[in-house]
Coordinates of C-alpha atoms in Angstrom, one line a residue:
X117 CA 31.9 27.8 -39.0
X118 CA 33.1 24.3 -39.1
X119 CA 33.7 24.0 -35.1
X120 CA 30.2 25.7 -34.7
X121 CA 28.7 22.5 -36.5
X122 CA 31.0 19.8 -35.3
X123 CA 30.2 21.4 -31.6
X124 CA 26.1 21.2 -32.9
X125 CA 26.5 17.9 -34.0
X126 CA 28.4 16.6 -30.9
X127 CA 25.4 18.1 -28.5
X128 CA 22.8 16.1 -30.6
X129 CA 24.8 12.9 -30.6
X130 CA 25.0 13.6 -27.0
X131 CA 21.0 14.1 -26.8
X132 CA 20.6 11.0 -28.6
X133 CA 22.7 8.5 -26.3
X134 CA 20.9 9.5 -23.3
X135 CA 18.5 6.6 -24.0
X136 CA 15.1 6.6 -22.1
X137 CA 16.6 4.0 -19.5
X138 CA 19.8 6.0 -18.7
X139 CA 17.3 8.6 -17.7
X140 CA 15.4 6.4 -15.7
X141 CA 18.4 5.4 -14.3
X142 CA 19.9 8.8 -13.7
X143 CA 16.4 10.2 -12.0
X144 CA 16.4 6.4 -10.1
X145 CA 20.2 7.3 -8.7
X146 CA 19.0 11.1 -7.6
X147 CA 16.2 9.9 -5.9
X148 CA 17.7 7.1 -4.0
X149 CA 20.4 9.7 -2.6
X150 CA 18.2 12.1 -1.6
X151 CA 15.9 9.8 0.4
X152 CA 18.4 8.1 1.6
X153 CA 19.6 11.3 2.7
X154 CA 16.1 13.2 4.3
X155 CA 15.7 9.8 6.3
X156 CA 19.1 9.4 7.5
X157 CA 17.8 10.1 11.2
X158 CA 14.7 7.7 10.6
X159 CA 17.3 4.9 9.4
X160 CA 19.4 5.3 12.5
X161 CA 16.7 5.4 14.9
X162 CA 14.6 2.9 13.3
X163 CA 11.6 5.1 13.3
X164 CA 9.2 3.7 11.1
X165 CA 6.4 5.8 9.4
X166 CA 3.8 3.0 9.8
X167 CA 3.5 0.3 12.5
X168 CA 2.8 -2.1 9.6
X169 CA 6.6 -1.6 8.4
X170 CA 7.3 -2.2 11.9
X171 CA 5.5 -5.5 11.9
X172 CA 7.5 -6.7 9.0
X173 CA 10.7 -6.5 10.3
X174 CA 9.7 -9.0 13.4
X175 CA 8.1 -11.2 10.7
X176 CA 11.7 -11.3 9.1
X177 CA 13.4 -11.2 12.6
X178 CA 11.1 -14.3 13.2
X179 CA 11.7 -15.7 10.1
X180 CA 15.5 -15.2 10.5
X181 CA 15.9 -16.9 13.6
X182 CA 14.4 -20.2 12.3
X183 CA 10.2 -19.4 12.7
X184 CA 8.7 -22.3 10.2
X185 CA 8.4 -20.2 6.2
X186 CA 4.9 -21.0 5.7
X187 CA 4.0 -20.2 9.4
X188 CA 3.6 -16.3 9.6
X189 CA 2.2 -16.0 13.6
X190 CA 3.4 -13.3 15.6
X191 CA 4.4 -15.2 19.0
X192 CA 5.5 -12.5 21.2
X193 CA 2.2 -11.2 20.3
X194 CA -0.9 -12.3 22.6
X195 CA 1.8 -15.4 24.0
X196 CA -0.8 -16.3 26.7
X197 CA -3.7 -16.7 23.3
X198 CA -0.7 -18.8 21.6
X199 CA 0.6 -16.0 19.4
X200 CA -1.1 -13.5 16.8
X201 CA -1.9 -14.8 13.2
X202 CA -1.8 -13.0 10.1
X203 CA -2.2 -12.8 7.0
X204 CA 0.6 -11.3 5.1
X205 CA 2.7 -13.2 2.4
X206 CA 5.5 -14.3 2.3
X207 CA 7.2 -13.4 -0.7
X208 CA 7.1 -9.9 0.9
X209 CA 9.0 -10.9 3.6
X210 CA 11.9 -13.4 0.8
X211 CA 13.9 -10.1 -0.7
X212 CA 14.3 -9.1 2.7
X213 CA 15.6 -11.9 4.8
X214 CA 17.8 -12.9 1.5
X215 CA 19.7 -9.2 1.4
X216 CA 20.2 -10.0 5.0
X217 CA 21.7 -13.1 4.8
X218 CA 23.3 -11.7 1.8
X219 CA 24.7 -8.5 3.5
X220 CA 25.2 -10.9 7.0
X221 CA 28.6 -12.1 4.6
X222 CA 30.0 -8.9 5.2
X223 CA 29.0 -7.2 8.0
X224 CA 27.6 -7.9 11.8
X225 CA 23.7 -9.2 11.4
X226 CA 22.5 -5.4 12.8
X227 CA 24.1 -3.6 10.5
X228 CA 23.1 -5.8 7.5
X229 CA 19.5 -5.5 8.5
X230 CA 19.6 -1.5 9.2
X231 CA 21.2 -1.8 5.5
X232 CA 18.8 -3.8 3.8
X233 CA 15.9 -1.4 5.5
X234 CA 17.5 1.5 4.2
X235 CA 18.3 0.2 0.3
X236 CA 15.7 -2.1 -0.5
X237 CA 12.4 0.1 -0.7
X238 CA 14.8 2.8 -2.7
X239 CA 15.8 -0.3 -5.0
X240 CA 12.0 -0.8 -6.0
X241 CA 11.6 2.3 -7.2
X242 CA 14.1 1.5 -10.0
X243 CA 12.1 -1.4 -12.0
X244 CA 8.7 1.1 -11.2
X245 CA 10.8 4.1 -13.2
X246 CA 12.2 1.8 -16.4
X247 CA 8.0 -0.1 -16.4
X248 CA 7.2 3.9 -16.8
X249 CA 10.1 4.7 -19.5
X250 CA 8.5 1.7 -21.4
X251 CA 5.0 2.8 -21.4
X252 CA 5.9 6.5 -22.5
X253 CA 7.2 5.2 -25.6
X254 CA 4.8 3.6 -26.3
X255 CA 2.3 6.3 -26.0
X256 CA 4.6 9.6 -27.4
X257 CA 8.0 10.9 -28.6
X258 CA 11.4 11.4 -27.3
X259 CA 10.4 14.8 -25.4
X260 CA 7.4 13.0 -23.9
X261 CA 9.2 10.4 -22.5
X262 CA 12.0 12.4 -20.9
X263 CA 9.1 14.8 -19.1
X264 CA 7.0 11.7 -17.6
X265 CA 9.9 10.3 -17.0
X266 CA 10.7 13.7 -14.5
X267 CA 7.2 13.3 -13.5
X268 CA 7.2 9.7 -12.6
X269 CA 10.6 10.6 -10.3
X270 CA 9.1 13.1 -8.2
X271 CA 5.4 11.9 -7.5
X272 CA 6.0 11.6 -4.3
X273 CA 2.4 10.3 -3.8
X274 CA 3.1 7.2 -4.7
X275 CA 7.0 7.1 -4.4
X276 CA 7.3 7.7 -0.8
X277 CA 6.4 4.1 -0.1
X278 CA 9.9 3.6 -1.9
X279 CA 11.6 5.5 0.8
X280 CA 13.5 3.9 3.4
X281 CA 11.9 2.0 5.9
X282 CA 9.2 1.3 4.1
X283 CA 9.5 -2.8 3.9
X284 CA 5.6 -3.4 3.8
X285 CA 3.9 -4.3 0.6
X286 CA 2.3 -1.0 -1.2
X287 CA 5.6 -0.9 -3.0
X288 CA 4.5 -3.8 -4.4
X289 CA 1.4 -3.1 -5.3
X290 CA 2.1 0.4 -6.9
X291 CA 4.4 -1.8 -9.2
X292 CA 2.4 -4.4 -9.9
X293 CA 0.0 -2.1 -10.9
X294 CA 1.8 0.1 -13.1
X295 CA 3.4 -3.5 -14.5
X296 CA 0.1 -4.6 -15.3
X297 CA -0.8 -0.8 -17.2
X298 CA 2.6 -1.2 -19.4
X299 CA 1.3 -5.0 -20.7
X300 CA -2.4 -3.7 -20.7
X301 CA -0.7 -1.2 -23.4
X302 CA 1.1 -3.9 -25.5
X303 CA 0.0 -5.7 -28.5
X304 CA -3.2 -8.1 -27.3
X305 CA -1.0 -11.3 -27.6
X306 CA -1.7 -14.7 -25.6
X307 CA 2.2 -14.0 -24.1
X308 CA 1.1 -10.4 -23.1
X309 CA -1.9 -12.1 -21.9
X310 CA -0.3 -14.6 -19.6
X311 CA 2.4 -12.2 -18.0
X312 CA -0.4 -10.1 -17.2
X313 CA -2.3 -13.2 -15.1
X314 CA 1.4 -13.9 -13.5
X315 CA 1.2 -10.3 -12.3
X316 CA -2.0 -9.8 -11.3
X317 CA -1.8 -13.7 -9.3
X318 CA 1.7 -12.2 -8.0
X319 CA -0.7 -8.8 -6.8
X320 CA -3.4 -11.2 -5.0
X321 CA -1.5 -13.0 -3.2
X322 CA 0.4 -9.9 -1.9
X323 CA -3.2 -8.1 -0.5
X324 CA -6.6 -8.8 -1.6
X325 CA -6.3 -5.2 -2.5
X326 CA -5.1 -6.6 -5.6
X327 CA -8.7 -8.2 -6.9
X328 CA -10.5 -4.9 -8.3
X329 CA -7.1 -4.5 -10.2
X330 CA -7.3 -8.1 -11.5
X331 CA -10.9 -7.5 -12.0
X332 CA -10.1 -4.1 -14.2
X333 CA -8.1 -5.6 -16.5
X334 CA -9.3 -8.8 -16.7
X335 CA -12.6 -6.9 -18.2
X336 CA -10.6 -4.5 -20.0
X337 CA -9.2 -7.6 -21.5
X338 CA -12.6 -9.1 -22.5
X339 CA -14.1 -5.4 -23.5
X340 CA -11.2 -5.1 -25.8
X341 CA -12.1 -8.5 -27.2
X342 CA -16.0 -8.1 -27.6
X343 CA -15.6 -4.9 -29.6
X344 CA -12.8 -7.1 -32.3
X345 CA -12.6 -10.7 -31.7
X346 CA -9.2 -10.4 -33.5
X347 CA -8.1 -9.5 -30.0
X348 CA -9.1 -12.5 -28.3
X349 CA -5.4 -14.2 -27.9
X350 CA -4.8 -11.8 -25.1
X351 CA -8.1 -12.9 -23.0
X352 CA -7.3 -16.7 -23.6
X353 CA -4.0 -16.0 -22.6
X354 CA -5.3 -14.1 -19.2
X355 CA -8.0 -16.7 -18.7
X356 CA -6.1 -19.6 -19.7
X357 CA -2.9 -17.9 -16.4
X358 CA -6.5 -17.4 -14.1
X359 CA -7.1 -21.4 -13.8
X360 CA -3.6 -22.5 -12.0
X361 CA -1.4 -19.0 -12.0
X362 CA -3.2 -17.7 -8.8
X363 CA -2.7 -21.7 -7.0
X364 CA 0.5 -22.0 -8.2
X365 CA 2.1 -18.7 -6.9
X366 CA 0.4 -19.4 -4.1
X367 CA 1.6 -22.1 -2.9
X368 CA 5.5 -21.7 -2.2
X369 CA 4.4 -18.1 -0.1
X370 CA 1.0 -19.9 1.8
X371 CA 1.4 -23.7 1.4
X372 CA -1.2 -25.7 0.3
X373 CA -3.7 -24.6 3.2
X374 CA -5.0 -21.7 1.4
X375 CA -6.0 -23.8 -1.2
X376 CA -8.8 -25.5 0.5
X377 CA -9.7 -22.9 3.4
X378 CA -11.5 -20.2 3.4
X379 CA -10.0 -17.0 4.7
X380 CA -11.9 -13.7 3.4
X381 CA -9.2 -11.1 4.3
X382 CA -6.7 -13.2 1.6
X383 CA -6.9 -15.0 -1.7
X384 CA -7.9 -18.2 -0.7
X385 CA -10.7 -20.8 -2.0
X386 CA -13.4 -19.0 -2.6
X387 CA -11.4 -16.3 -4.4
X388 CA -9.4 -19.3 -6.5
X389 CA -12.0 -20.9 -7.1
X390 CA -14.3 -17.8 -8.9
X391 CA -11.3 -17.0 -10.5
X392 CA -11.0 -20.0 -12.2
X393 CA -13.7 -21.5 -13.2
X394 CA -14.3 -17.6 -15.0
X395 CA -11.2 -18.2 -16.6
X396 CA -12.1 -22.0 -17.9
X397 CA -15.2 -20.6 -19.4
X398 CA -13.3 -18.3 -21.7
X399 CA -10.6 -20.8 -22.3
X400 CA -13.2 -23.3 -23.5
X401 CA -14.7 -20.7 -25.7
X402 CA -12.0 -19.0 -27.2
X403 CA -10.1 -22.3 -27.9
X404 CA -13.8 -23.8 -29.6
X405 CA -14.2 -23.2 -33.7
X406 CA -14.5 -19.8 -34.3
X407 CA -18.0 -19.7 -34.9
X408 CA -19.1 -20.1 -31.8
X409 CA -18.0 -16.6 -30.8
X410 CA -18.6 -15.0 -34.7
X411 CA -21.5 -12.8 -33.3
X412 CA -22.1 -10.2 -30.5
X413 CA -24.9 -11.8 -29.0
X414 CA -22.5 -15.2 -28.4
X415 CA -19.6 -13.0 -27.1
X416 CA -21.9 -11.3 -24.6
X417 CA -23.2 -15.1 -23.7
X418 CA -19.7 -16.0 -23.0
X419 CA -19.4 -13.2 -20.9
X420 CA -22.6 -14.1 -18.9
X421 CA -22.0 -17.2 -18.1
X422 CA -18.4 -16.3 -17.0
X423 CA -19.8 -14.0 -14.9
X424 CA -22.5 -17.1 -13.3
X425 CA -19.7 -19.2 -12.5
X426 CA -17.4 -16.6 -11.2
X427 CA -20.3 -15.6 -8.6
X428 CA -21.2 -18.9 -8.2
X429 CA -17.8 -20.3 -6.8
X430 CA -17.3 -17.3 -4.8
X431 CA -20.8 -17.7 -3.2
X432 CA -20.9 -21.4 -2.9
X433 CA -17.8 -21.3 -1.2
X434 CA -17.4 -17.9 0.8
X435 CA -20.3 -16.7 1.8
X436 CA -18.8 -15.7 4.8
X437 CA -16.7 -13.5 2.6
X438 CA -19.9 -11.9 1.4
X439 CA -19.8 -10.1 4.2
X440 CA -16.3 -8.3 3.6
X441 CA -12.7 -9.4 4.4
X442 CA -13.2 -7.6 7.8
X443 CA -16.9 -9.0 8.8
X444 CA -15.6 -10.7 11.6
X445 CA -14.9 -7.6 13.6
X446 CA -16.4 -7.0 17.0
X447 CA -18.6 -3.6 17.0
X448 CA -15.9 -1.7 19.3
X449 CA -13.2 -3.0 17.0
X450 CA -14.7 -1.9 14.1
X451 CA -15.7 1.9 15.8
X452 CA -12.6 2.3 18.0
X453 CA -9.1 0.6 15.8
X454 CA -10.4 -0.2 12.1
X455 CA -12.8 2.9 11.4
X456 CA -10.1 5.5 12.4
X457 CA -7.5 4.0 10.2
X458 CA -8.3 7.2 7.7
X459 CA -5.9 5.0 5.4
X460 CA -8.4 2.9 4.5
X461 CA -11.3 5.2 4.5
X462 CA -13.1 6.8 1.6
X463 CA -12.0 10.3 0.3
X464 CA -14.7 12.5 2.4
X465 CA -13.6 10.9 5.8
X466 CA -10.4 12.4 5.5
X467 CA -8.8 15.4 7.3
X468 CA -8.6 18.8 5.0
X469 CA -5.5 19.2 4.6
X470 CA -5.0 15.6 3.1
X471 CA -8.4 16.2 1.5
X472 CA -7.0 19.0 -0.5
X473 CA -3.6 17.6 -1.3
X474 CA -5.3 14.4 -2.8
X475 CA -8.1 16.3 -5.1
X476 CA -6.2 18.8 -6.2
X477 CA -4.2 16.6 -8.7
X478 CA -6.4 14.1 -9.1
X479 CA -8.8 16.4 -10.8
X480 CA -6.1 17.9 -13.2
X481 CA -4.7 14.4 -13.5
X482 CA -8.0 13.6 -15.1
X483 CA -8.7 16.6 -16.8
X484 CA -5.3 15.7 -18.3
X485 CA -6.2 12.3 -19.6
X486 CA -8.9 13.3 -21.1
X487 CA -7.3 15.9 -22.8
X488 CA -4.9 13.8 -24.4
X489 CA -7.4 10.9 -25.3
X490 CA -9.3 14.0 -27.2
X491 CA -6.1 15.1 -28.9
X492 CA -4.8 11.5 -29.9
X493 CA -8.0 10.7 -32.3
X494 CA -7.1 9.8 -35.3
X495 CA -3.7 8.4 -34.1
X496 CA -2.5 5.3 -34.1
X497 CA -2.4 5.7 -30.1
X498 CA -5.5 6.8 -29.6
X499 CA -6.8 3.3 -28.8
X500 CA -4.2 3.1 -26.1
X501 CA -5.3 6.8 -24.7
X502 CA -8.7 5.6 -24.3
X503 CA -7.7 2.0 -22.2
X504 CA -5.3 4.2 -20.0
X505 CA -8.2 7.0 -19.6
X506 CA -10.6 3.8 -18.4
X507 CA -7.9 2.4 -16.1
X508 CA -7.6 6.3 -14.7
X509 CA -11.2 6.9 -13.9
X510 CA -11.3 3.2 -12.1
X511 CA -8.2 4.0 -10.3
X512 CA -9.9 7.3 -9.7
X513 CA -13.0 5.8 -8.3
X514 CA -11.1 3.1 -6.2
X515 CA -9.3 6.3 -4.6
X516 CA -12.4 8.0 -3.7
X517 CA -13.6 4.9 -1.8
X518 CA -10.5 3.6 -0.2
X519 CA -7.7 6.7 -0.2
X520 CA -5.0 4.6 0.3
X521 CA -5.1 3.1 -3.4
X522 CA -4.7 7.1 -4.2
X523 CA -0.7 6.3 -4.3
X524 CA -1.7 3.4 -8.0
X525 CA -4.9 5.7 -9.3
X526 CA -1.6 8.4 -9.6
X527 CA 0.4 6.3 -10.9
X528 CA -1.4 5.3 -13.9
X529 CA -2.2 9.4 -14.6
X530 CA 1.9 9.9 -15.2
X531 CA 1.6 10.0 -18.8
X532 CA -1.4 11.7 -18.3
X533 CA 0.5 14.3 -16.6
X534 CA 3.5 14.1 -18.9
X535 CA 1.3 14.9 -22.5
X536 CA -0.1 17.9 -20.4
X537 CA 3.3 19.7 -19.3
X538 CA 4.8 19.0 -22.7
X539 CA 1.7 20.6 -24.4
X540 CA 2.5 24.0 -21.5
X541 CA 5.7 23.8 -22.7
X542 CA 5.5 23.8 -26.4
X543 CA 2.8 26.4 -26.2
X544 CA 4.6 29.1 -23.3
X545 CA 8.0 28.2 -26.1
X546 CA 6.6 29.0 -28.9
X547 CA 5.6 32.6 -28.1
X548 CA 7.4 35.5 -28.1
X549 CA 5.5 37.4 -25.3
X550 CA 6.7 37.5 -21.9
X551 CA 3.4 36.7 -20.0
X552 CA 2.5 34.1 -23.0
X553 CA 6.0 32.6 -21.3
X554 CA 4.9 33.2 -17.8
X555 CA 1.4 31.5 -18.5
X556 CA 3.0 28.8 -20.1
X557 CA 5.4 28.4 -17.2
X558 CA 2.7 28.9 -14.4
X559 CA 0.6 25.7 -16.8
X560 CA 3.9 23.6 -16.6
X561 CA 4.2 23.6 -13.0
X562 CA 0.4 22.5 -12.6
X563 CA 1.0 19.6 -14.8
X564 CA 3.3 18.5 -12.2
X565 CA 1.6 16.9 -9.7
X566 CA 3.6 16.9 -6.8
X567 CA 3.3 21.0 -7.1
X568 CA -0.7 20.2 -7.1
X569 CA -0.7 18.4 -4.0
X570 CA 1.0 21.5 -2.4
X571 CA -1.0 23.2 -4.1
X572 CA -4.3 21.5 -2.7
X573 CA -2.5 21.2 1.2
X574 CA -2.1 25.4 0.8
X575 CA -5.6 26.0 -0.3
X576 CA -6.8 23.9 2.9
X577 CA -4.8 26.1 4.8
X578 CA -7.2 29.0 3.8
X579 CA -10.8 27.2 5.3
X580 CA -9.0 25.4 8.3
X581 CA -6.6 27.0 11.0
X582 CA -4.7 23.6 11.1
X583 CA -4.8 20.0 10.1
X584 CA -6.4 17.3 12.4
X585 CA -4.3 15.1 14.3
X586 CA -5.0 11.5 13.1
X587 CA -5.4 8.4 15.7
X588 CA -1.9 7.3 16.0
X589 CA 1.0 9.1 17.2
X590 CA 4.2 7.6 15.2
X591 CA 6.8 10.2 16.8
X592 CA 6.6 8.7 20.3
X593 CA 8.7 6.2 19.7
X594 CA 10.9 7.2 17.4
X595 CA 13.4 8.8 20.0
X596 CA 16.1 6.6 19.7
X597 CA 16.8 3.9 22.7
X598 CA 14.3 3.1 24.6
X599 CA 15.0 2.3 28.2
X600 CA 12.2 -0.2 28.4
X601 CA 14.7 -2.2 26.1
X602 CA 17.0 -2.9 28.8
X603 CA 14.1 -4.7 30.9
X604 CA 13.8 -8.2 31.5
X605 CA 11.3 -9.5 29.1
X606 CA 8.3 -8.9 29.7
X607 CA 4.4 -9.2 28.6
X608 CA 3.2 -5.1 27.4
X609 CA 0.0 -3.9 27.7
X610 CA 0.5 -1.7 25.1
X611 CA -1.7 0.7 22.9
X612 CA -2.5 -0.9 19.7
X613 CA -0.7 1.6 17.3
X614 CA 2.6 1.3 18.9
X615 CA 2.6 -2.4 19.6
X616 CA 4.5 -3.1 16.3
X617 CA 7.5 -1.1 17.0
X618 CA 7.8 -2.1 20.9
X619 CA 8.3 -5.8 19.2
X620 CA 11.6 -4.6 16.8
X621 CA 12.7 -2.0 19.6
X622 CA 12.4 -3.6 22.7
X623 CA 12.6 -8.1 23.9
X624 CA 9.2 -7.9 25.4
X625 CA 5.9 -9.3 24.3
X626 CA 2.5 -7.2 23.9
X627 CA -0.7 -8.3 24.0
X628 CA -2.1 -7.1 20.5
X629 CA -0.7 -5.1 17.3
X630 CA -3.1 -3.3 15.2
X631 CA -3.5 -6.1 12.4
X632 CA -7.0 -7.9 12.3
X633 CA -6.9 -11.0 12.7
X634 CA -6.0 -10.4 16.6
X635 CA -9.4 -8.7 16.9
X636 CA -10.6 -10.6 20.0
X637 CA -7.6 -9.2 21.4
X638 CA -7.8 -6.4 20.2
X639 CA -11.6 -6.1 21.5
X640 CA -9.9 -6.7 24.7
X641 CA -7.3 -4.5 24.7
X642 CA -10.1 -1.4 23.5
X643 CA -12.6 -2.5 26.1
X644 CA -9.5 -2.1 28.5
X645 CA -8.7 1.9 27.6
X646 CA -12.8 2.2 28.0
X647 CA -13.6 1.0 31.1
X648 CA -13.4 2.5 34.5
X649 CA -10.1 1.8 36.3
X650 CA -11.4 -0.6 38.7
X651 CA -12.9 -2.6 35.4
X652 CA -9.8 -2.2 33.6
X653 CA -8.1 -4.1 36.4
X654 CA -8.7 -7.7 34.8
X655 CA -8.7 -7.1 31.6
X656 CA -5.3 -6.0 31.7
X657 CA -3.5 -7.8 34.0
X658 CA -4.9 -11.2 32.0
X659 CA -2.4 -13.1 30.9
X660 CA 0.7 -12.1 33.2
X661 CA 1.2 -8.4 31.3
X662 CA 3.7 -6.2 33.7
X663 CA 3.9 -3.6 32.2
X664 CA 0.9 -1.0 30.4
X665 CA 2.8 1.3 28.4
X666 CA 1.1 3.9 25.8
X667 CA 1.5 6.9 23.8
X668 CA -0.7 9.8 24.2
X669 CA -1.9 10.3 21.1
X670 CA -3.0 6.6 20.5
X671 CA -5.4 6.6 23.4
X672 CA -6.7 10.1 23.0
X673 CA -10.0 9.4 21.1
X674 CA -10.6 6.7 23.3
X675 CA -10.6 8.9 26.6
X676 CA -12.7 11.2 24.7
X677 CA -15.4 8.7 24.6
X678 CA -15.0 7.5 27.8
X679 CA -14.2 10.5 30.0
X680 CA -14.2 7.9 33.3
X681 CA -12.3 5.2 31.2
X682 CA -8.9 4.2 31.9
X683 CA -7.6 6.0 28.7
X684 CA -9.0 9.3 30.1
X685 CA -7.7 8.7 34.2
X686 CA -4.3 8.3 32.6
X687 CA -4.0 11.3 30.6
X688 CA -5.2 13.2 33.3
X689 CA -2.5 11.8 35.0
X690 CA -4.6 10.6 37.5
X691 CA -3.5 8.1 40.3
X692 CA -4.5 4.5 39.8
X693 CA -4.3 2.5 42.6
X694 CA -2.9 -0.9 40.6
X695 CA -0.5 1.0 38.4
X696 CA 2.7 2.3 39.3
X697 CA 4.2 5.3 36.9
X698 CA 7.7 4.4 35.8
X699 CA 9.2 7.9 35.3
X700 CA 12.8 6.8 34.4
X701 CA 11.4 3.9 31.7
X702 CA 9.2 6.6 30.2
X703 CA 9.4 10.1 28.1
X704 CA 7.9 12.8 26.4
X705 CA 4.5 11.4 25.6
X706 CA 5.2 7.4 26.0
X707 CA 4.7 6.3 29.4
X708 CA 5.1 3.2 31.4
X709 CA 3.6 2.1 34.2
X710 CA 4.1 -1.5 36.0
X711 CA 0.7 -3.4 37.0
X712 CA 0.9 -3.9 40.6
X713 CA 0.1 -7.5 40.8
X714 CA -0.8 -7.3 44.7
X715 CA -3.8 -5.1 43.9
X716 CA -7.3 -6.9 44.4
X717 CA -9.0 -7.7 41.3
X718 CA -12.1 -6.5 40.1
X719 CA -15.2 -8.9 40.0
X720 CA -15.8 -10.8 36.3
X721 CA -19.0 -9.3 36.4
X722 CA -17.5 -6.1 35.3
X723 CA -15.4 -6.8 32.3
X724 CA -18.8 -7.2 30.0
X725 CA -17.2 -4.2 27.6
X726 CA -21.4 -2.9 26.8
X727 CA -21.7 -1.5 30.0
X728 CA -19.3 1.2 28.7

């Protein structure tokens, strides 16, 4: 008996020793090892799942090679035009650059680079799980926290951004969103408001996609103060931060140019002025005597004033930005490049498999959040559940409009999934009936978002024979070494989606990559593939291009809409007088043609893309 009691106490002590942070560390190790194993071939072949990851590596390599810190142009893109400009932040480049330099002290630079590409993205999942640990501890008990961490460590809708080779900014966006969520659930202090402003400043400097989330948390703090003037401290801290922190954070990563220039695709002058002006209005009102904000009407008038100066600052300095960050795109570029990028499109434009896989967990998550908020009424954590519910709803609406933001929406839903999972487990475990236990287990599985995604995907197969193909072919160039890499450096007229991979896999330059500041070169590339071969000739050879290269799936849409165009001729393997197939440099669906310089050019008048 004594031995049994001692064993029970030992087991209880062991369980108590497993703190949430230790569990987060264990789960992270499991995720890191699993992801490295699953992506081992991709790491070996440098097979990026997204062109932006390849482009990010090209940017970092240029930085390692000595390119100016504040110069983010890619000079192997459109070299005849002075290089391809980008709007990316050096903040994302900095840790990759630093880690490559650190590892290069112990191994050769190429091995150091490969280690960083493999290890760095999963490494970012550790702070993510640690922040989830703190969020869950605010909202529930020990069992709730542990179940929530298990869900957080297995939700692939955002964890895929933390897999090896995913070095672009999407993992940082998820991490900063969850950090903002944690700060919003903490006490309404000045310090938490200021820290929230710092996190939001980092977010918007990385990508303008963070702007709606900056507005969300600011609106949440305003709403709290509107209901309860005692919560003014957090709004005061956030507003004070908005006056200076976005500009100060931008300085080391973008320089002074963004403080005085209008860039509609980045957090530059119009956005900086608008947020600083609104922040100043709130700060002045909240530091004034209390009688200024005593009544509800006074607080509403302050909110109206802040909104007005925000709108005025944005409109007066950034009128062009009212058309959106992609307002300068040519019609051809918008139709055949921008709109086919499904991750930036709304939910209803997605292929059926992706749509169903996203809808099912989102509906379950929304229902779980509503149920958890209703269940928490009358308890101390009820206010935070209500606040969380608003953020989940906003995230879901954003995901419907731009499917890429679903990663953030599902991250916000983790506590709601955890509450539902714990309730289903306890309900099933409380009964003696095997049927009740079975139902509880099935409901528990439905409260796991990854299982919901799999269910949604399976349901989609009942109504469609197969998922529709996307507009790019990421596996086309993931077969290891390219024979083209052994050729002397040349300019490649490449299909758009594969261009970044060619930059990192070969010594060659490309006419353009799929990044919107290169829209003129993108327009030229699309025009060439859509035009008849004779008219496409001067477009292709402009700037001294020596090879035409493409992946079949990359130009399939262009071939379909222009049956007599260059893309269609290439896919049908029809001979073109000024192009010589290079079978020794081609493989699979990747094709290389040498541009014959002696061919007679077509008249310049044939280059008008409006006639195609």
